[in-house]
Amino acid sequence: MLISPLSSHDSDTSLWSQCLEIIEQIVGPSSFETWFRTTHLAFTSQKTPCIEVPNQFFADFIEEHFAELVSKVLKENGINPAGLAFIPSQRNWKALEPITESLAESRDRIVPRKIEKQSQFHPNYRFETFVVGDSNRMAHAASLAVAEAPGKTSFNPLTIYGGTGLGKTHLLQAIGHYALTETTVENVLYMTCQEFTNEYINYVTHKGDSTSFYRKFASVELLLIDDIHFLSGKPGTQKEFYRIFNNLMLQNKQIVLSSDRAPETIPDMMDHIINRFMGGLTTDIQPPNFETRMAIISKKAEIDGIALPDEVAHFIAGYITSNVRELEGTLIKLIASASFTGKDITMDVAREVFGDVLSRRDRRLTNEFIQKEVASYFGISANQLSAHTRKRDVTVPRSIAMYLCKKWTKQSLRTIGLDFGGRDYSTVIHACKKIEAEIETDRQLRQDIAQLEKTIEPLV
Ligand code: ADP
Ligand code: MG
């Protein structure tokens, strides 16, 4: 993403404080402390609001769970939320200017290492907050073993794979967190594969060689790389990754990876990388069963200090079946809505909040259904389609989903826009026209749409 210079003034700070007060009332003190305490408001030169958050991890989470809320609160405080973005603050300045050697070096000097270490990990993603069930028992046990004795078990590398929202990132972060707090090692590095790739590209384009990039990993004792499937089809990055990987393995350093599918099924991945993965332990996480879902809901409520009646937990656990992230999102929505209206969380409140969704579900072919299909086809979450992100891996699926909604449901353009995070109907028209034009020339797009329509057509 290209970001034009951000500016932040005192008036923005006090405006944001006002917004934060409202947000705190809505999300409750514990979520507020976790997600909002350290955020700042700034504007691009085009006056687009940006919320600065500690790192990419926060950016993704807040965007997914709170984008709608933040937009609403900004609007109520007189700020046009159009184009709202959540930006990792460390990354800001990187995007602002081309990195030069001296800049990069001076940054390394000013950032105290300790802060960097801690800020890699989300405080809630620990073993203590991870609920163990049949679906994740093995992955959990292996993660704990590795965290207790990095590089000293036969689980090297440890690869955890499974569908989205099932706890892979949580476990990777828990390992890092544990290793640092229990000092089983000193030097831990957590990175998403996307960050790894971006940094690699940055080093290559700005410095012309990858040696300094390589150096970054030299003293790492525990390397956690999330979403390794992202390496698919990127031979240059794969090569560099392989080099770093081998070097660390030779020194008995621990490597933990996550992937959205079994490593051997990742397409366009070098065989020798796959073979290396297979040399350690590969373990999967499955969607949780009903009991585990109940336990997860109770745990989250406990962390948030919320009294959640059993029947409500039961209701949510029965309603969301495959994805813990959605389970959590649903709970957050319920908590927010209850505190908004000052009511306790009861079945009545739950029905009020989800009744709409449930009744829409009965009609089968809905915008929501199409969004879910498109999201899972492209390996993103359905919420992202409604969020205010402009990342290409979201905007393309979003346009396709809008196009399919228009073509197959009887919804008005206005309703479709509303179902995509309250967007204007003209945005829907624009997206549909774009897809209609591209479908003529883009074979891949035609294939994607044909594939998606296979699941839609039977419902018409
Ligand atoms: P993934 O990386 O597999 O897509 P995440 O690790 O981001 O999934 O998990 C999504 C959300 O669900 C996170 O907030 C995480 O804390 C939560 N979660 C997943 N599995 C569990 C679990 N077993 N116990 C508690 N929380 C969980
Ligand atoms: Mg993840």
CSV table of C-alpha atoms and ligand atoms in Angstrom, one decimal:
chain,number,residue,atom,x,y,z
A,1,MET,CA,0.0,0.0,0.0
A,2,LEU,CA,1.3,3.4,-0.9
A,3,ILE,CA,0.7,5.9,1.8
A,4,SER,CA,1.1,9.6,1.3
A,5,PRO,CA,2.6,11.5,4.2
A,6,LEU,CA,0.7,11.3,7.4
A,7,SER,CA,0.2,14.2,9.6
A,8,SER,CA,-1.0,14.3,13.2
A,9,HIS,CA,-1.8,17.4,15.1
A,10,ASP,CA,-2.8,18.2,18.7
A,11,SER,CA,-6.3,18.7,17.6
A,12,ASP,CA,-6.4,15.2,16.1
A,13,THR,CA,-5.1,13.9,19.4
A,14,SER,CA,-7.9,15.4,21.4
A,15,LEU,CA,-10.5,14.5,18.8
A,16,TRP,CA,-9.2,10.9,19.0
A,17,SER,CA,-9.4,11.0,22.8
A,18,GLN,CA,-13.1,11.9,22.5
A,19,CYS,CA,-13.6,9.0,20.1
A,20,LEU,CA,-11.7,6.6,22.3
A,21,GLU,CA,-13.9,7.5,25.3
A,22,ILE,CA,-16.9,6.4,23.3
A,23,ILE,CA,-15.2,3.3,21.9
A,24,GLU,CA,-14.2,2.3,25.5
A,25,GLN,CA,-17.8,2.5,26.5
A,26,ILE,CA,-18.8,0.3,23.7
A,27,VAL,CA,-16.2,-2.4,23.6
A,28,GLY,CA,-15.6,-2.5,27.4
A,29,PRO,CA,-12.5,-1.9,29.4
A,30,SER,CA,-10.6,-5.1,28.6
A,31,SER,CA,-11.0,-5.0,24.8
A,32,PHE,CA,-10.2,-1.3,25.0
A,33,GLU,CA,-7.0,-1.8,26.9
A,34,THR,CA,-5.9,-4.5,24.5
A,35,TRP,CA,-6.8,-3.0,21.2
A,36,PHE,CA,-7.2,0.7,21.5
A,37,ARG,CA,-5.1,2.1,24.3
A,38,THR,CA,-2.0,2.7,22.1
A,39,THR,CA,-3.7,3.9,19.0
A,40,HIS,CA,-3.4,7.3,17.4
A,41,LEU,CA,-5.3,9.2,14.7
A,42,ALA,CA,-3.5,10.8,11.8
A,43,PHE,CA,-4.5,12.0,8.3
A,44,THR,CA,-3.0,11.5,4.9
A,45,SER,CA,-2.5,14.6,2.8
A,46,GLN,CA,-5.8,13.6,1.1
A,47,LYS,CA,-7.4,13.9,4.5
A,48,THR,CA,-8.1,10.2,4.8
A,49,PRO,CA,-8.2,9.2,8.4
A,50,CYS,CA,-5.6,6.6,9.5
A,51,ILE,CA,-5.5,4.9,12.8
A,52,GLU,CA,-2.0,4.0,13.8
A,53,VAL,CA,-1.7,0.8,15.7
A,54,PRO,CA,1.4,-1.0,17.2
A,55,ASN,CA,1.9,-3.6,14.4
A,56,GLN,CA,0.4,-5.5,11.5
A,57,PHE,CA,-1.1,-8.0,13.8
A,58,PHE,CA,-3.2,-5.3,15.5
A,59,ALA,CA,-4.0,-3.7,12.2
A,60,ASP,CA,-5.5,-6.9,10.9
A,61,PHE,CA,-7.4,-7.7,14.0
A,62,ILE,CA,-8.8,-4.2,14.5
A,63,GLU,CA,-9.7,-3.9,10.9
A,64,GLU,CA,-11.6,-7.1,11.0
A,65,HIS,CA,-13.4,-6.7,14.2
A,66,PHE,CA,-13.8,-3.0,14.8
A,67,ALA,CA,-13.6,-1.1,11.4
A,68,GLU,CA,-17.3,-0.6,11.3
A,69,LEU,CA,-17.4,0.7,14.9
A,70,VAL,CA,-14.5,3.1,14.4
A,71,SER,CA,-16.0,4.4,11.2
A,72,LYS,CA,-19.2,5.1,13.0
A,73,VAL,CA,-17.6,6.9,15.9
A,74,LEU,CA,-15.4,9.0,13.6
A,75,LYS,CA,-18.4,10.0,11.7
A,76,GLU,CA,-20.3,10.9,14.8
A,77,ASN,CA,-17.4,13.2,15.7
A,78,GLY,CA,-17.4,15.0,12.4
A,79,ILE,CA,-14.7,13.1,10.5
A,80,ASN,CA,-15.4,11.5,7.2
A,81,PRO,CA,-14.4,7.9,7.6
A,82,ALA,CA,-14.1,7.2,3.8
A,83,GLY,CA,-11.0,5.2,3.1
A,84,LEU,CA,-10.3,4.6,6.8
A,85,ALA,CA,-7.1,2.6,7.2
A,86,PHE,CA,-5.4,0.9,10.1
A,87,ILE,CA,-1.6,1.2,9.8
A,88,PRO,CA,1.2,-0.3,11.8
A,89,SER,CA,3.1,2.6,13.2
A,90,GLN,CA,6.5,1.1,12.8
A,91,ARG,CA,5.8,0.6,9.2
A,92,ASN,CA,4.5,4.1,8.5
A,93,TRP,CA,7.8,5.8,8.0
A,94,LYS,CA,9.0,2.9,5.9
A,95,ALA,CA,6.2,3.4,3.5
A,96,LEU,CA,6.7,7.2,3.5
A,97,GLU,CA,10.2,7.3,2.2
A,98,PRO,CA,12.4,5.0,0.2
A,99,ILE,CA,14.7,3.3,2.6
A,100,THR,CA,18.3,4.4,2.4
A,101,GLU,CA,21.1,2.6,4.1
A,102,SER,CA,21.6,5.3,6.7
A,103,LEU,CA,18.0,5.7,7.5
A,104,ALA,CA,17.6,2.0,8.0
A,105,GLU,CA,20.7,1.9,10.2
A,106,SER,CA,19.7,4.8,12.3
A,107,ARG,CA,16.4,3.2,12.9
A,108,ASP,CA,18.0,0.0,14.1
A,109,ARG,CA,19.9,2.1,16.6
A,110,ILE,CA,17.0,4.1,18.0
A,111,VAL,CA,14.6,1.3,18.4
A,112,PRO,CA,15.4,-0.4,21.7
A,113,ARG,CA,15.5,-4.1,21.2
A,114,LYS,CA,13.4,-4.9,24.2
A,115,ILE,CA,10.4,-3.0,23.0
A,116,GLU,CA,10.6,-4.6,19.6
A,117,LYS,CA,10.7,-8.0,21.3
A,118,GLN,CA,7.6,-7.5,23.3
A,119,SER,CA,5.6,-5.7,20.7
A,120,GLN,CA,5.8,-8.7,18.4
A,121,PHE,CA,3.4,-10.6,20.6
A,122,HIS,CA,-0.2,-10.0,21.4
A,123,PRO,CA,-0.7,-10.2,25.1
A,124,ASN,CA,-3.8,-12.3,24.8
A,125,TYR,CA,-2.3,-14.9,22.5
A,126,ARG,CA,-0.7,-17.1,25.2
A,127,PHE,CA,-1.0,-20.8,26.1
A,128,GLU,CA,-3.1,-19.8,29.2
A,129,THR,CA,-5.8,-18.4,26.9
A,130,PHE,CA,-5.7,-21.2,24.4
A,131,VAL,CA,-8.5,-23.7,24.9
A,132,VAL,CA,-7.4,-27.3,24.2
A,133,GLY,CA,-9.8,-29.7,22.6
A,134,ASP,CA,-9.7,-32.8,20.3
A,135,SER,CA,-9.3,-30.6,17.3
A,136,ASN,CA,-6.0,-29.0,18.4
A,137,ARG,CA,-4.6,-31.2,21.1
A,138,MET,CA,-1.6,-32.4,19.1
A,139,ALA,CA,-0.7,-28.9,17.8
A,140,HIS,CA,-1.0,-27.5,21.3
A,141,ALA,CA,1.2,-30.2,22.8
A,142,ALA,CA,3.9,-29.8,20.2
A,143,SER,CA,3.8,-26.0,20.5
A,144,LEU,CA,4.3,-26.2,24.2
A,145,ALA,CA,7.1,-28.8,23.9
A,146,VAL,CA,8.9,-26.5,21.4
A,147,ALA,CA,8.4,-23.4,23.5
A,148,GLU,CA,9.9,-25.2,26.6
A,149,ALA,CA,12.9,-26.4,24.8
A,150,PRO,CA,13.4,-24.6,21.5
A,151,GLY,CA,15.7,-26.5,19.1
A,152,LYS,CA,16.0,-29.4,21.5
A,153,THR,CA,13.1,-31.5,20.5
A,154,SER,CA,12.7,-33.5,17.3
A,155,PHE,CA,9.9,-31.1,16.3
A,156,ASN,CA,12.1,-29.0,14.1
A,157,PRO,CA,10.7,-27.4,12.1
A,158,LEU,CA,7.3,-27.6,13.6
A,159,THR,CA,4.6,-26.9,11.0
A,160,ILE,CA,1.0,-26.2,12.1
A,161,TYR,CA,-1.5,-26.2,9.4
A,162,GLY,CA,-5.3,-25.7,9.2
A,163,GLY,CA,-8.1,-23.5,8.0
A,164,THR,CA,-8.4,-19.8,8.7
A,165,GLY,CA,-9.4,-18.6,12.2
A,166,LEU,CA,-8.5,-21.9,13.9
A,167,GLY,CA,-5.7,-20.7,16.2
A,168,LYS,CA,-2.5,-21.0,14.2
A,169,THR,CA,-1.3,-17.5,14.8
A,170,HIS,CA,-2.4,-17.8,18.4
A,171,LEU,CA,-0.2,-20.8,18.9
A,172,LEU,CA,2.8,-19.3,17.1
A,173,GLN,CA,2.5,-16.2,19.2
A,174,ALA,CA,2.1,-18.3,22.4
A,175,ILE,CA,5.3,-20.1,21.7
A,176,GLY,CA,7.2,-16.8,21.2
A,177,HIS,CA,5.6,-15.3,24.3
A,178,TYR,CA,6.4,-18.3,26.4
A,179,ALA,CA,10.0,-18.6,25.2
A,180,LEU,CA,10.6,-14.9,26.0
A,181,THR,CA,8.9,-14.8,29.4
A,182,GLU,CA,10.4,-18.1,30.5
A,183,THR,CA,13.7,-17.2,28.8
A,184,THR,CA,14.1,-20.6,27.2
A,185,VAL,CA,15.8,-18.5,24.5
A,186,GLU,CA,16.8,-14.8,24.2
A,187,ASN,CA,16.2,-14.0,20.6
A,188,VAL,CA,12.8,-14.6,19.1
A,189,LEU,CA,11.5,-13.4,15.8
A,190,TYR,CA,7.9,-13.6,14.8
A,191,MET,CA,7.0,-12.5,11.2
A,192,THR,CA,4.1,-13.2,8.9
A,193,CYS,CA,5.3,-14.6,5.6
A,194,GLN,CA,3.9,-11.5,4.0
A,195,GLU,CA,6.2,-9.3,6.1
A,196,PHE,CA,9.1,-11.6,5.3
A,197,THR,CA,8.4,-11.3,1.6
A,198,ASN,CA,7.9,-7.5,1.7
A,199,GLU,CA,11.1,-7.0,3.7
A,200,TYR,CA,13.0,-9.2,1.4
A,201,ILE,CA,11.7,-7.3,-1.6
A,202,ASN,CA,12.5,-4.0,0.1
A,203,TYR,CA,16.1,-5.0,0.8
A,204,VAL,CA,16.6,-6.2,-2.7
A,205,THR,CA,15.2,-3.2,-4.4
A,206,HIS,CA,16.7,-0.6,-2.1
A,207,LYS,CA,20.0,-2.1,-1.3
A,208,GLY,CA,20.6,-4.3,-4.3
A,209,ASP,CA,21.6,-7.3,-2.3
A,210,SER,CA,20.1,-9.5,0.3
A,211,THR,CA,23.1,-9.9,2.7
A,212,SER,CA,21.8,-7.4,5.2
A,213,PHE,CA,18.4,-9.0,5.1
A,214,TYR,CA,20.1,-12.3,5.8
A,215,ARG,CA,22.0,-10.8,8.7
A,216,LYS,CA,18.8,-9.9,10.4
A,217,PHE,CA,18.2,-13.6,11.0
A,218,ALA,CA,21.8,-14.5,12.0
A,219,SER,CA,21.3,-14.3,15.8
A,220,VAL,CA,17.7,-15.6,15.9
A,221,GLU,CA,17.2,-18.6,18.1
A,222,LEU,CA,13.5,-19.1,17.6
A,223,LEU,CA,12.0,-18.1,14.3
A,224,LEU,CA,8.2,-18.1,13.9
A,225,ILE,CA,6.9,-17.6,10.4
A,226,ASP,CA,3.2,-17.3,10.0
A,227,ASP,CA,1.2,-18.2,6.8
A,228,ILE,CA,4.0,-19.8,4.9
A,229,HIS,CA,1.7,-20.8,2.1
A,230,PHE,CA,2.1,-17.2,1.0
A,231,LEU,CA,5.5,-18.2,-0.4
A,232,SER,CA,3.7,-20.1,-3.1
A,233,GLY,CA,4.8,-18.9,-6.6
A,234,LYS,CA,7.6,-16.6,-5.3
A,235,PRO,CA,10.8,-18.4,-6.2
A,236,GLY,CA,13.1,-15.5,-5.3
A,237,THR,CA,11.7,-15.3,-1.8
A,238,GLN,CA,11.6,-19.1,-1.5
A,239,LYS,CA,15.3,-19.3,-2.2
A,240,GLU,CA,16.2,-16.7,0.4
A,241,PHE,CA,13.9,-18.3,2.9
A,242,TYR,CA,15.5,-21.7,2.2
A,243,ARG,CA,19.0,-20.2,2.8
A,244,ILE,CA,17.9,-18.7,6.2
A,245,PHE,CA,16.0,-21.8,7.1
A,246,ASN,CA,19.0,-24.1,6.5
A,247,ASN,CA,21.4,-21.9,8.3
A,248,LEU,CA,19.3,-21.8,11.4
A,249,MET,CA,18.6,-25.5,11.3
A,250,LEU,CA,22.3,-26.2,11.0
A,251,GLN,CA,22.8,-24.4,14.3
A,252,ASN,CA,19.9,-26.2,15.9
A,253,LYS,CA,17.8,-23.2,16.1
A,254,GLN,CA,14.1,-23.7,16.4
A,255,ILE,CA,11.8,-22.9,13.5
A,256,VAL,CA,8.0,-22.9,13.7
A,257,LEU,CA,5.8,-22.4,10.7
A,258,SER,CA,2.1,-22.1,10.0
A,259,SER,CA,0.2,-22.8,6.8
A,260,ASP,CA,-3.4,-22.8,5.6
A,261,ARG,CA,-2.9,-26.3,4.1
A,262,ALA,CA,-0.6,-29.3,4.4
A,263,PRO,CA,2.8,-28.3,3.3
A,264,GLU,CA,3.1,-30.9,0.5
A,265,THR,CA,-0.1,-29.5,-1.1
A,266,ILE,CA,1.2,-25.9,-1.3
A,267,PRO,CA,1.4,-25.2,-5.0
A,268,ASP,CA,4.5,-23.7,-6.7
A,269,MET,CA,6.8,-24.4,-3.9
A,270,MET,CA,10.3,-25.8,-4.3
A,271,ASP,CA,10.5,-29.5,-3.6
A,272,HIS,CA,13.5,-29.1,-1.3
A,273,ILE,CA,11.7,-26.7,0.9
A,274,ILE,CA,8.7,-29.0,1.2
A,275,ASN,CA,11.1,-31.9,2.0
A,276,ARG,CA,12.7,-29.8,4.7
A,277,PHE,CA,9.3,-29.1,6.3
A,278,MET,CA,8.5,-32.8,6.2
A,279,GLY,CA,11.7,-33.5,8.1
A,280,GLY,CA,10.2,-32.1,11.3
A,281,LEU,CA,6.7,-32.4,12.7
A,282,THR,CA,3.7,-31.4,10.8
A,283,THR,CA,0.5,-31.2,12.7
A,284,ASP,CA,-3.0,-30.0,11.8
A,285,ILE,CA,-5.8,-28.0,13.6
A,286,GLN,CA,-9.3,-29.0,12.8
A,287,PRO,CA,-12.5,-26.9,13.4
A,288,PRO,CA,-13.4,-27.2,17.1
A,289,ASN,CA,-16.4,-29.4,18.2
A,290,PHE,CA,-19.3,-28.1,20.1
A,291,GLU,CA,-17.8,-28.6,23.6
A,292,THR,CA,-14.5,-26.8,22.6
A,293,ARG,CA,-16.5,-24.0,21.1
A,294,MET,CA,-18.4,-23.6,24.3
A,295,ALA,CA,-15.1,-23.6,26.3
A,296,ILE,CA,-13.6,-21.0,24.0
A,297,ILE,CA,-16.6,-18.7,24.4
A,298,SER,CA,-16.5,-19.1,28.2
A,299,LYS,CA,-12.8,-18.4,28.2
A,300,LYS,CA,-13.2,-15.2,26.1
A,301,ALA,CA,-16.0,-14.0,28.3
A,302,GLU,CA,-13.9,-14.6,31.3
A,303,ILE,CA,-11.0,-12.7,29.9
A,304,ASP,CA,-13.3,-9.8,29.1
A,305,GLY,CA,-14.9,-10.0,32.5
A,306,ILE,CA,-18.3,-10.5,31.0
A,307,ALA,CA,-21.1,-12.5,32.7
A,308,LEU,CA,-22.4,-14.7,29.9
A,309,PRO,CA,-25.4,-16.9,30.6
A,310,ASP,CA,-24.9,-20.5,29.5
A,311,GLU,CA,-27.8,-20.4,27.1
A,312,VAL,CA,-26.3,-17.5,25.3
A,313,ALA,CA,-22.9,-19.3,25.0
A,314,HIS,CA,-24.9,-22.4,23.8
A,315,PHE,CA,-26.7,-20.3,21.2
A,316,ILE,CA,-23.4,-18.8,19.8
A,317,ALA,CA,-21.6,-22.2,19.9
A,318,GLY,CA,-24.5,-23.7,17.9
A,319,TYR,CA,-24.7,-20.9,15.5
A,320,ILE,CA,-21.0,-20.5,14.5
A,321,THR,CA,-19.6,-23.8,13.8
A,322,SER,CA,-16.3,-23.7,11.9
A,323,ASN,CA,-14.2,-20.8,12.7
A,324,VAL,CA,-13.0,-19.5,16.1
A,325,ARG,CA,-12.3,-16.0,14.8
A,326,GLU,CA,-15.9,-15.7,13.8
A,327,LEU,CA,-17.0,-17.1,17.1
A,328,GLU,CA,-14.9,-14.4,18.8
A,329,GLY,CA,-16.2,-11.7,16.4
A,330,THR,CA,-19.8,-12.8,17.3
A,331,LEU,CA,-19.1,-12.5,20.9
A,332,ILE,CA,-17.5,-9.1,20.5
A,333,LYS,CA,-20.5,-7.9,18.6
A,334,LEU,CA,-22.9,-9.1,21.3
A,335,ILE,CA,-20.8,-7.5,24.1
A,336,ALA,CA,-20.6,-4.2,22.1
A,337,SER,CA,-24.3,-4.2,21.4
A,338,ALA,CA,-25.2,-5.0,25.1
A,339,SER,CA,-23.0,-2.3,26.4
A,340,PHE,CA,-24.2,0.2,23.8
A,341,THR,CA,-27.7,-0.2,25.1
A,342,GLY,CA,-26.7,-0.7,28.7
A,343,LYS,CA,-28.4,-4.1,28.9
A,344,ASP,CA,-27.1,-7.3,30.4
A,345,ILE,CA,-26.3,-10.0,27.9
A,346,THR,CA,-29.4,-12.2,27.7
A,347,MET,CA,-31.0,-14.5,25.2
A,348,ASP,CA,-33.3,-11.6,24.2
A,349,VAL,CA,-30.3,-9.4,23.4
A,350,ALA,CA,-28.7,-12.2,21.5
A,351,ARG,CA,-31.8,-12.8,19.4
A,352,GLU,CA,-32.1,-9.1,18.7
A,353,VAL,CA,-28.5,-8.9,17.5
A,354,PHE,CA,-28.5,-12.1,15.5
A,355,GLY,CA,-32.1,-12.6,14.6
A,356,ASP,CA,-31.6,-10.6,11.5
A,357,VAL,CA,-28.8,-12.8,10.4
A,358,LEU,CA,-30.6,-16.0,11.3
A,359,SER,CA,-33.8,-15.1,9.4
A,360,ARG,CA,-31.8,-14.1,6.4
A,361,ARG,CA,-30.0,-17.4,6.5
A,362,ASP,CA,-33.2,-19.2,5.9
A,363,ARG,CA,-33.6,-17.7,2.5
A,364,ARG,CA,-30.5,-19.5,1.5
A,365,LEU,CA,-29.2,-17.5,-1.5
A,366,THR,CA,-28.3,-14.3,0.2
A,367,ASN,CA,-25.5,-11.7,-0.1
A,368,GLU,CA,-24.1,-13.2,3.0
A,369,PHE,CA,-24.0,-16.6,1.5
A,370,ILE,CA,-22.2,-15.3,-1.6
A,371,GLN,CA,-19.8,-13.3,0.6
A,372,LYS,CA,-18.9,-16.5,2.5
A,373,GLU,CA,-18.4,-18.5,-0.6
A,374,VAL,CA,-16.2,-15.9,-2.2
A,375,ALA,CA,-14.2,-15.3,0.9
A,376,SER,CA,-13.5,-19.0,1.5
A,377,TYR,CA,-12.6,-19.4,-2.2
A,378,PHE,CA,-10.0,-16.7,-1.9
A,379,GLY,CA,-8.8,-17.7,1.5
A,380,ILE,CA,-9.8,-14.5,3.3
A,381,SER,CA,-12.5,-13.9,6.0
A,382,ALA,CA,-15.9,-12.8,5.0
A,383,ASN,CA,-15.6,-9.8,7.3
A,384,GLN,CA,-12.8,-8.5,5.2
A,385,LEU,CA,-15.1,-8.1,2.3
A,386,SER,CA,-17.0,-5.5,4.3
A,387,ALA,CA,-14.0,-3.9,6.0
A,388,HIS,CA,-12.4,-0.7,4.8
A,389,THR,CA,-9.3,-2.3,3.4
A,390,ARG,CA,-7.9,-1.6,0.0
A,391,LYS,CA,-5.5,-4.4,-0.2
A,392,ARG,CA,-5.7,-6.0,-3.6
A,393,ASP,CA,-6.1,-9.5,-2.2
A,394,VAL,CA,-9.3,-8.2,-0.7
A,395,THR,CA,-10.5,-5.7,-3.3
A,396,VAL,CA,-10.6,-8.1,-6.1
A,397,PRO,CA,-12.7,-10.8,-4.2
A,398,ARG,CA,-14.9,-7.9,-3.0
A,399,SER,CA,-15.6,-6.8,-6.5
A,400,ILE,CA,-16.3,-10.4,-7.6
A,401,ALA,CA,-18.7,-10.9,-4.7
A,402,MET,CA,-20.5,-7.7,-5.5
A,403,TYR,CA,-20.8,-8.7,-9.1
A,404,LEU,CA,-22.2,-12.1,-8.1
A,405,CYS,CA,-24.7,-10.6,-5.6
A,406,LYS,CA,-26.0,-8.3,-8.3
A,407,LYS,CA,-26.2,-11.1,-10.8
A,408,TRP,CA,-27.8,-13.8,-8.6
A,409,THR,CA,-29.7,-12.3,-5.7
A,410,LYS,CA,-32.7,-10.1,-6.1
A,411,GLN,CA,-31.2,-7.5,-3.8
A,412,SER,CA,-31.1,-3.9,-4.8
A,413,LEU,CA,-27.7,-2.2,-5.4
A,414,ARG,CA,-28.3,-0.2,-2.3
A,415,THR,CA,-28.8,-3.3,-0.1
A,416,ILE,CA,-25.8,-4.9,-1.6
A,417,GLY,CA,-23.7,-1.8,-0.8
A,418,LEU,CA,-25.0,-1.9,2.7
A,419,ASP,CA,-24.2,-5.5,3.1
A,420,PHE,CA,-20.6,-4.7,2.1
A,421,GLY,CA,-19.8,-2.5,5.1
A,422,GLY,CA,-22.3,0.2,4.3
A,423,ARG,CA,-20.9,1.1,0.9
A,424,ASP,CA,-22.6,3.4,-1.5
A,425,TYR,CA,-24.6,1.8,-4.4
A,426,SER,CA,-22.3,3.6,-6.9
A,427,THR,CA,-19.4,1.6,-5.5
A,428,VAL,CA,-21.3,-1.6,-6.4
A,429,ILE,CA,-22.1,-0.4,-9.9
A,430,HIS,CA,-18.4,0.5,-10.4
A,431,ALA,CA,-17.3,-2.9,-9.2
A,432,CYS,CA,-19.8,-4.8,-11.4
A,433,LYS,CA,-18.8,-2.8,-14.5
A,434,LYS,CA,-15.1,-3.5,-13.8
A,435,ILE,CA,-15.7,-7.2,-13.5
A,436,GLU,CA,-17.9,-7.3,-16.6
A,437,ALA,CA,-15.2,-5.6,-18.6
A,438,GLU,CA,-12.3,-7.8,-17.2
A,439,ILE,CA,-14.2,-11.0,-17.7
A,440,GLU,CA,-13.8,-10.5,-21.4
A,441,THR,CA,-10.0,-10.6,-21.3
A,442,ASP,CA,-9.0,-12.3,-18.1
A,443,ARG,CA,-9.1,-16.1,-18.3
A,444,GLN,CA,-8.3,-16.6,-14.7
A,445,LEU,CA,-11.1,-14.4,-13.6
A,446,ARG,CA,-13.5,-16.2,-15.9
A,447,GLN,CA,-12.5,-19.5,-14.3
A,448,ASP,CA,-12.8,-18.1,-10.7
A,449,ILE,CA,-16.3,-16.9,-11.4
A,450,ALA,CA,-17.4,-20.1,-13.1
A,451,GLN,CA,-16.1,-22.1,-10.2
A,452,LEU,CA,-18.0,-19.9,-7.7
A,453,GLU,CA,-21.2,-20.0,-9.7
A,454,LYS,CA,-21.2,-23.8,-9.4
A,455,THR,CA,-22.1,-23.4,-5.8
A,456,ILE,CA,-24.5,-20.5,-6.3
A,457,GLU,CA,-26.6,-21.8,-9.2
A,458,PRO,CA,-28.1,-24.8,-7.4
A,459,LEU,CA,-29.6,-22.4,-4.8
A,460,VAL,CA,-31.4,-20.3,-7.3
B,1,ADP,P1,-5.5,-18.5,12.3
B,1,ADP,O1,-4.1,-17.9,12.4
B,1,ADP,O2,-5.5,-20.0,12.3
B,1,ADP,O3,-6.2,-18.0,11.1
B,1,ADP,P2,-5.9,-17.2,14.8
B,1,ADP,O4,-4.8,-17.8,15.6
B,1,ADP,O5,-5.8,-15.8,14.3
B,1,ADP,O6,-6.3,-18.1,13.6
B,1,ADP,O7,-7.2,-17.3,15.7
B,1,ADP,C1,-8.4,-16.6,15.4
B,1,ADP,C2,-8.9,-16.1,16.8
B,1,ADP,O8,-9.5,-17.2,17.4
B,1,ADP,C3,-7.9,-15.5,17.7
B,1,ADP,O9,-8.4,-14.4,18.3
B,1,ADP,C4,-7.6,-16.7,18.6
B,1,ADP,O10,-7.2,-16.2,19.9
B,1,ADP,C5,-8.9,-17.4,18.7
B,1,ADP,N1,-8.7,-18.8,18.9
B,1,ADP,C6,-8.4,-19.8,18.0
B,1,ADP,N2,-8.3,-21.0,18.6
B,1,ADP,C7,-8.5,-20.8,19.9
B,1,ADP,C8,-8.5,-21.7,21.0
B,1,ADP,N3,-8.3,-23.0,20.9
B,1,ADP,N4,-8.7,-21.1,22.2
B,1,ADP,C9,-8.8,-19.8,22.4
B,1,ADP,N5,-8.9,-18.9,21.4
B,1,ADP,C10,-8.7,-19.4,20.1
B,2,MG,MG,-3.2,-16.5,11.3
